[in-house]
Amino acid sequence: MLEKRIVVCLDVKEGKTTKGVRFKDNIELGDPVVMAKNYYDQGVDELVFYDITASAEKRGIMIDVVRRVAEQIFIPFCVGGGIATLQDIRAVIMAGAEKVSLNTQAVKNPQLISEGAWAFGSQAIVLGMDAIKDPSFPSGYRVVVNGGRTPTELDALAWALEAQRLGAGEIVLNSIDADGTREGYELTITRRISEAVNIPVVASGGAGQPSHLEEVLSTGKADAALIASMVHFGDYTIASIKKDLHRAGVNVRMI
Amino acid sequence: MAKNHTIGIVDYGAGNLKSVELALAHLGYSWLTSGEASKLASCDKLIIPGDGHAGSTMEVLNKSGLSDFIKSYYQSGRWILGICIGCQIVLDGSDEAEVACLGLIPGRCHKLPGGPGLKVPHMGWNVCVPKNEHFAFKGVPKEASFYFVHSYYTKPVSSDDVIGISDHGIDFASAIGRDNLLAFQFHPEKSGPWGLKLLDNFLGAQ
């Protein structure tokens, strides 16, 4: 039986891991390669590296990080942030990443999803989506871009279905309302999207304790749960979270 | 086991070969990645990796002469490992495309049926339970999981060719083999320490 995945997200700025609350007030946490290896040894199922480097000329640092991660960890990992062209996708994949996550650029240019899926396969193309509660939209959630700062006219559920149609192989659904709060995932939209699409949905934003993961993987019907602060600050380990999930009856990979 | 022999990685222009190369480097083996039969012919073992479509994969293998090369390599008695699409094409054919595959193991690939709560592609970690003791799984615990990404599954005609079984709505063969041929539906190079152990066992095969 397919196991529920625990995915750790590392925000990387100019080659260093950082973490902020609601995309603000970032603090530096360390070398992403060292952190990735540590989570790999603990039994994490997948990693996401999100490049939040602002300046274009320092983007090359991320490719070097990807290369060094690929030499040391032998599980799938995804890279997102600032990927705007097929060449960007190719560079990340050729450096050893399994997948790329397209977010703002996919909204600006949806063809990037289909072109990426055609060139590298759907399994390599992840739609990253930031959603915020907005009752004026049909699903009750609106897509926002640019790290949550810019609202779009896209409905979250409709965009998920469109991305699947274009060839996305997975969706990372991040709740802007819940992100960084540590008060639990946004269950409602996670469940709605997960039940509507036939590709895996990774829930993101709001994890603060293992019971939050259990909720989103069972009630929220997510295929995977993304965490960051819970493990970055040493409150939990991957092993301790998996032990709790296993005890709660969630099927997870034990190593 | 001496590690001074060379592993040939079949490059048919699709899929990500990088992770296989890095796994071999990590295990201390040298490799040669090529799409040319003449270069791969001298390799001590062969790996057919990849993600992809059965139709386009066979088209490239047929055009480049790699299909015939792989068949003769198999006849030579040297070890071959197929991974993911490289596992599916060792059968006679696939429902994914109207094209003859390599036919090294009698059987066909069918689409996973899916169903409520069962998404297709089958993507993520799942167990592969060996039917009997097998050298590839030596030292690997029964509950070990491996990383899968696929929509089609292999169905060999003879259960003797089935090495390990996984479950995604239905039980399917996720590790198959015959003689000097071994094939995994999952990606051992992306399956953590136990995946690397499987690879290492294959690389050490006599």
XYZ file of C-alpha atoms in Angstrom:
461
model
C 0.000 0.000 0.000
C 1.245 3.430 -0.947
C 2.666 5.237 2.045
C 1.949 8.810 3.100
C 5.013 10.962 2.571
C 6.692 13.450 4.898
C 8.342 16.201 2.901
C 10.727 18.708 4.459
C 10.948 22.134 2.850
C 14.092 24.232 2.973
C 13.913 27.872 1.914
C 17.305 28.725 0.485
C 18.612 32.263 0.102
C 21.997 32.717 -1.544
C 23.006 29.186 -0.566
C 21.818 29.307 3.069
C 18.661 27.862 4.583
C 16.311 30.451 6.070
C 12.879 30.331 7.632
C 10.329 33.070 8.044
C 6.758 33.472 9.191
C 4.295 34.353 6.441
C 7.201 34.996 4.115
C 8.571 37.765 6.354
C 11.365 38.111 8.924
C 13.641 35.367 7.636
C 16.320 33.996 9.923
C 19.317 31.972 8.787
C 19.424 28.282 9.717
C 22.509 26.814 8.059
C 23.908 24.884 5.107
C 21.044 23.283 3.140
C 23.252 20.373 2.070
C 24.159 19.480 5.663
C 20.524 19.851 6.720
C 19.307 17.735 3.785
C 21.741 14.946 4.645
C 20.609 15.036 8.246
C 16.909 14.718 7.281
C 17.808 11.956 4.806
C 19.550 10.020 7.574
C 16.474 10.504 9.771
C 14.239 8.962 7.110
C 12.549 11.877 5.383
C 10.695 10.726 2.247
C 11.324 13.735 0.051
C 12.793 17.238 0.155
C 11.814 20.534 -1.412
C 14.325 23.337 -1.856
C 12.753 26.696 -2.450
C 15.144 29.273 -3.828
C 14.213 32.686 -2.438
C 17.366 34.381 -3.691
C 16.253 37.772 -4.933
C 19.051 38.747 -7.290
C 19.260 36.986 -10.641
C 23.066 36.957 -10.724
C 23.225 34.839 -7.548
C 20.856 32.184 -8.905
C 23.770 29.959 -9.915
C 24.462 29.270 -6.235
C 21.284 27.179 -6.123
C 22.406 24.903 -8.949
C 25.556 24.208 -6.972
C 23.440 23.364 -3.899
C 21.312 20.988 -6.016
C 24.417 19.274 -7.361
C 25.884 18.751 -3.898
C 22.563 17.487 -2.490
C 22.214 14.967 -5.345
C 25.644 13.526 -4.566
C 24.678 12.757 -0.995
C 21.007 11.963 -0.750
C 19.261 9.178 -2.648
C 15.604 10.102 -2.381
C 13.550 12.329 -4.688
C 13.843 16.066 -4.233
C 12.187 19.042 -5.822
C 13.458 22.548 -6.507
C 11.286 25.639 -6.774
C 11.587 29.395 -6.855
C 12.214 31.573 -9.863
C 11.994 28.809 -12.462
C 10.641 30.566 -15.521
C 11.853 28.759 -18.636
C 12.488 25.280 -20.012
C 16.205 26.012 -19.694
C 15.729 26.738 -15.977
C 13.921 23.394 -15.597
C 16.624 21.568 -17.532
C 19.424 23.077 -15.415
C 17.811 21.917 -12.174
C 16.988 18.412 -13.475
C 20.444 17.945 -14.973
C 21.995 18.955 -11.642
C 20.232 15.936 -10.126
C 16.808 17.079 -8.911
C 13.832 14.807 -9.578
C 11.237 17.536 -9.903
C 10.770 21.266 -10.275
C 8.031 23.278 -8.644
C 6.410 26.009 -10.745
C 4.377 28.643 -8.940
C 4.173 32.293 -10.008
C 5.662 31.526 -13.418
C 3.040 28.836 -14.066
C 0.291 31.401 -13.467
C 2.003 33.908 -15.779
C 2.703 31.275 -18.427
C 0.658 28.040 -18.032
C 2.350 26.625 -21.144
C 5.458 26.179 -19.014
C 3.650 23.283 -17.292
C 2.788 21.513 -20.551
C 6.156 22.181 -22.159
C 7.958 20.983 -19.034
C 5.806 17.837 -18.852
C 6.409 17.128 -22.533
C 10.171 17.520 -22.210
C 10.783 15.875 -18.831
C 7.605 13.908 -18.025
C 4.732 14.823 -15.728
C 6.510 13.274 -12.760
C 9.075 16.087 -12.989
C 6.585 18.967 -13.004
C 5.020 20.053 -9.715
C 2.523 22.891 -9.449
C 3.248 24.991 -6.380
C 0.136 26.883 -5.401
C -0.365 29.495 -2.681
C -4.031 29.798 -1.729
C -5.791 32.245 0.549
C -9.345 32.155 1.890
C -11.703 34.285 -0.174
C -15.435 33.532 -0.069
C -16.012 35.416 -3.324
C -14.328 32.549 -5.229
C -16.256 29.331 -6.120
C -14.057 27.011 -4.025
C -13.730 29.636 -1.280
C -10.007 30.001 -1.984
C -8.088 32.282 -4.275
C -4.656 31.754 -5.812
C -2.000 34.293 -4.841
C 1.483 34.645 -6.327
C 4.825 36.301 -5.616
C 5.169 34.629 -2.247
C 1.603 35.441 -1.247
C 1.811 39.135 -1.967
C -0.121 39.376 -5.227
C -3.718 38.140 -5.583
C -4.795 36.607 -8.898
C -8.215 36.041 -10.417
C -7.746 32.251 -10.278
C -9.896 30.001 -8.148
C -7.724 27.490 -6.256
C -9.707 24.378 -7.230
C -10.091 25.446 -10.867
C -6.365 26.160 -11.132
C -5.494 22.759 -9.662
C -7.666 21.026 -12.268
C -6.221 23.145 -15.068
C -2.642 22.372 -13.962
C -3.455 18.655 -13.963
C -4.918 18.969 -17.466
C -1.753 20.747 -18.633
C 0.388 17.877 -17.358
C 1.461 18.691 -13.806
C 2.298 15.481 -11.950
C 1.774 16.743 -8.427
C 0.455 19.770 -6.520
C 2.027 21.380 -3.476
C -0.836 23.314 -1.943
C 0.304 25.979 0.490
C -2.162 27.868 2.655
C -1.092 31.470 3.122
C -3.510 31.770 6.052
C -1.921 28.854 7.881
C 1.720 29.229 6.774
C 4.085 29.768 9.674
C 1.323 29.757 12.307
C 2.032 26.216 13.545
C -1.683 25.894 14.238
C -2.476 23.153 11.740
C -2.974 22.725 8.004
C -5.876 24.177 6.065
C -7.951 21.000 5.833
C -10.945 22.197 3.807
C -9.256 23.193 0.561
C -6.682 20.408 0.832
C -9.431 17.818 0.923
C -11.450 19.454 -1.862
C -8.492 19.580 -4.218
C -7.158 16.156 -3.299
C -10.536 14.558 -3.992
C -10.964 16.432 -7.262
C -7.601 15.656 -8.905
C -5.977 12.345 -9.757
C -2.426 13.489 -9.003
C -0.849 13.577 -5.533
C -1.455 16.604 -3.329
C 1.187 17.721 -0.856
C -0.311 19.819 1.954
C 1.785 22.767 3.072
C 1.563 25.496 5.677
C 0.644 25.390 9.326
C 2.287 22.242 10.685
C 3.220 22.609 14.358
C 2.840 19.134 15.835
C 2.474 15.527 14.602
C -1.307 15.526 15.091
C -1.536 18.225 12.415
C 0.071 15.868 9.921
C -2.255 13.073 10.946
C -5.269 15.379 10.370
C -4.231 16.497 6.915
C -3.178 12.999 5.778
C -6.466 11.430 6.961
C -9.254 14.058 7.105
C -7.530 16.331 4.584
C -6.907 13.388 2.189
C -3.439 14.699 1.363
C -0.918 12.258 -0.093
C 1.975 13.974 1.636
C 2.560 16.583 4.295
C 5.187 19.274 4.024
C 6.904 20.516 7.159
C 9.661 23.011 7.938
C 9.721 24.778 11.326
C 8.763 21.612 13.210
C 12.096 20.023 12.390
C 14.277 23.050 11.567
C 14.151 24.337 15.121
C 14.736 20.921 16.669
C 11.308 20.522 18.283
C 10.757 17.215 16.475
C 12.723 14.713 14.424
C 11.448 12.916 11.320
C 11.672 9.660 13.240
C 9.594 10.939 16.159
C 6.922 12.343 13.830
C 6.736 9.070 11.897
C 6.497 7.091 15.102
C 3.511 9.206 16.184
C 1.863 8.867 12.769
C 2.422 5.128 12.752
C 0.859 4.878 16.195
C -2.137 6.880 14.943
C -2.640 4.371 12.128
C -1.165 6.427 9.269
C 0.814 4.259 6.832
C 4.303 5.811 6.693
C 7.708 4.549 5.623
C 9.738 3.355 8.585
C 13.488 2.912 8.184
C 33.889 -8.190 -4.948
C 36.238 -6.151 -7.047
C 34.755 -2.847 -8.105
C 37.162 -2.245 -10.960
C 34.714 -3.226 -13.621
C 32.549 -0.835 -15.623
C 28.791 -0.542 -15.553
C 27.165 0.500 -18.811
C 24.207 2.876 -18.522
C 21.994 2.778 -21.602
C 21.246 6.347 -22.683
C 18.256 6.431 -25.002
C 17.720 10.153 -24.762
C 14.945 10.147 -22.194
C 14.757 10.214 -18.463
C 17.190 11.329 -15.858
C 20.372 9.280 -15.836
C 22.095 11.548 -13.338
C 20.667 9.882 -10.247
C 21.759 6.421 -11.429
C 25.279 7.722 -12.107
C 25.478 9.381 -8.690
C 24.280 6.204 -6.970
C 26.974 4.166 -8.770
C 29.596 6.742 -7.770
C 28.407 6.576 -4.177
C 28.728 2.761 -4.226
C 32.242 3.021 -5.632
C 31.629 1.806 -9.186
C 32.738 3.379 -12.427
C 30.287 3.676 -15.268
C 29.942 4.530 -18.904
C 26.808 6.280 -20.104
C 26.215 5.866 -23.808
C 23.617 5.451 -26.506
C 26.023 3.505 -28.708
C 26.000 -0.272 -28.674
C 29.678 -0.449 -29.678
C 30.695 1.475 -26.545
C 28.406 -0.422 -24.177
C 29.477 -3.818 -25.515
C 32.612 -3.977 -23.396
C 30.836 -3.115 -20.133
C 30.671 -5.803 -17.470
C 27.059 -5.109 -16.531
C 24.279 -3.093 -18.102
C 21.655 -0.805 -16.551
C 18.595 0.290 -18.543
C 17.230 3.203 -16.499
C 14.619 5.780 -17.123
C 11.236 7.347 -16.970
C 9.293 7.491 -20.135
C 6.757 6.071 -22.524
C 7.033 2.482 -23.759
C 6.354 3.570 -27.352
C 8.941 6.331 -27.590
C 11.483 4.290 -25.629
C 11.198 1.320 -28.020
C 11.292 3.632 -31.024
C 14.656 5.034 -29.922
C 16.027 1.605 -28.926
C 15.000 0.106 -32.280
C 16.321 2.980 -34.397
C 19.666 3.090 -32.618
C 20.189 -0.659 -32.768
C 20.169 -0.820 -28.982
C 17.253 -3.308 -28.964
C 19.271 -5.957 -30.762
C 22.315 -5.077 -28.698
C 20.451 -5.552 -25.384
C 19.078 -8.915 -26.601
C 22.549 -10.153 -27.558
C 24.018 -8.780 -24.328
C 21.404 -10.823 -22.451
C 22.348 -13.908 -24.478
C 25.991 -13.351 -23.531
C 25.103 -14.133 -19.933
C 26.209 -10.821 -18.463
C 23.935 -9.126 -15.940
C 21.320 -6.567 -16.962
C 19.244 -4.380 -14.623
C 16.112 -2.653 -15.895
C 14.639 0.236 -13.915
C 11.097 1.648 -14.266
C 10.439 1.887 -18.033
C 13.597 -0.203 -18.407
C 11.777 -2.854 -16.374
C 8.584 -2.743 -18.445
C 10.219 -3.065 -21.873
C 11.895 -6.401 -21.070
C 8.460 -8.013 -21.535
C 6.853 -8.777 -24.917
C 4.697 -5.663 -25.035
C 2.716 -3.011 -23.206
C -0.829 -1.689 -23.345
C 0.805 1.762 -23.402
C 1.860 1.411 -27.041
C 1.303 -0.895 -30.018
C 4.928 -1.852 -30.329
C 6.900 -5.026 -29.720
C 9.160 -4.736 -26.681
C 12.356 -6.692 -26.006
C 10.643 -9.985 -25.169
C 13.312 -11.201 -22.744
C 10.624 -12.273 -20.282
C 7.247 -13.506 -21.610
C 4.452 -11.174 -20.520
C 2.849 -7.744 -20.970
C 2.366 -4.439 -19.168
C -1.121 -3.295 -18.231
C -2.455 -0.026 -16.862
C -3.010 0.180 -13.122
C -6.783 0.225 -12.571
C -6.792 2.904 -9.850
C -10.062 3.487 -8.030
C -11.385 5.514 -5.104
C -8.397 6.809 -3.140
C -6.011 5.056 -5.537
C -4.359 7.651 -7.714
C -2.645 6.735 -10.977
C 0.291 7.251 -11.493
C 1.254 5.198 -8.484
C 3.736 7.673 -7.090
C 5.566 7.503 -3.804
C 6.939 4.911 -1.415
C 5.651 1.379 -1.272
C 6.954 -1.991 -0.176
C 8.142 -4.703 -2.569
C 7.821 -8.036 -0.833
C 10.099 -10.760 -2.223
C 8.250 -14.042 -2.915
C 11.255 -16.160 -2.090
C 14.786 -15.525 -1.006
C 16.637 -13.683 -3.727
C 20.199 -12.408 -3.820
C 19.026 -8.901 -4.791
C 17.132 -8.570 -1.512
C 19.874 -10.013 0.668
C 20.237 -7.847 3.765
C 17.102 -5.828 2.958
C 14.274 -6.046 5.510
C 10.864 -7.232 4.255
C 9.199 -3.972 5.335
C 11.638 -1.796 3.335
C 9.959 0.672 0.970
C 11.030 1.908 -2.445
C 10.162 4.912 -4.588
C 7.699 4.320 -7.439
C 6.453 6.530 -10.287
C 4.461 4.602 -12.905
C 1.034 4.045 -14.439
C 1.645 0.622 -15.992
C 2.668 -2.596 -14.253
C 4.439 -5.727 -15.435
C 2.628 -9.031 -15.669
C 4.962 -11.899 -16.568
C 3.262 -15.022 -17.926
C 5.113 -17.274 -15.530
C 5.076 -16.604 -11.799
C 8.608 -18.041 -11.793
C 9.742 -14.712 -13.285
C 8.200 -12.716 -10.418
C 10.660 -11.823 -7.665
C 8.746 -9.290 -5.600
C 5.197 -7.993 -5.275
C 3.656 -4.608 -4.418
C 0.080 -3.521 -3.814
C -1.744 -0.532 -5.261
C -5.348 -1.646 -5.378
C -4.129 -4.843 -6.999
C -1.070 -6.959 -6.283
C 1.453 -6.531 -9.077
C 4.973 -7.705 -9.885
C 7.372 -4.904 -8.961
C 10.571 -6.930 -9.172
C 10.997 -9.461 -11.971
C 13.858 -11.459 -13.383
C 15.052 -14.412 -15.387
C 18.559 -15.830 -15.701
C 20.993 -12.884 -15.792
C 18.232 -10.267 -16.030
C 16.812 -8.333 -13.081
C 14.258 -5.538 -13.287
C 12.644 -3.207 -10.755
C 9.522 -1.143 -11.373
C 10.629 1.261 -8.623
C 13.747 3.439 -8.591
C 16.412 1.848 -6.360
C 18.658 4.878 -6.982
C 16.022 7.109 -5.358
C 14.943 4.723 -2.602
C 17.287 5.645 0.221
C 19.706 3.228 1.906
C 17.664 0.078 1.082
C 17.456 1.029 -2.572
C 21.215 1.465 -2.633
C 21.553 -1.945 -0.989
C 19.551 -3.540 -3.816
C 21.759 -1.804 -6.383
C 24.872 -2.920 -4.566
C 23.609 -6.511 -4.518
C 22.994 -6.354 -8.267
C 26.396 -4.805 -8.923
C 28.034 -7.599 -6.954
C 26.190 -10.352 -8.860
C 28.455 -12.990 -10.408
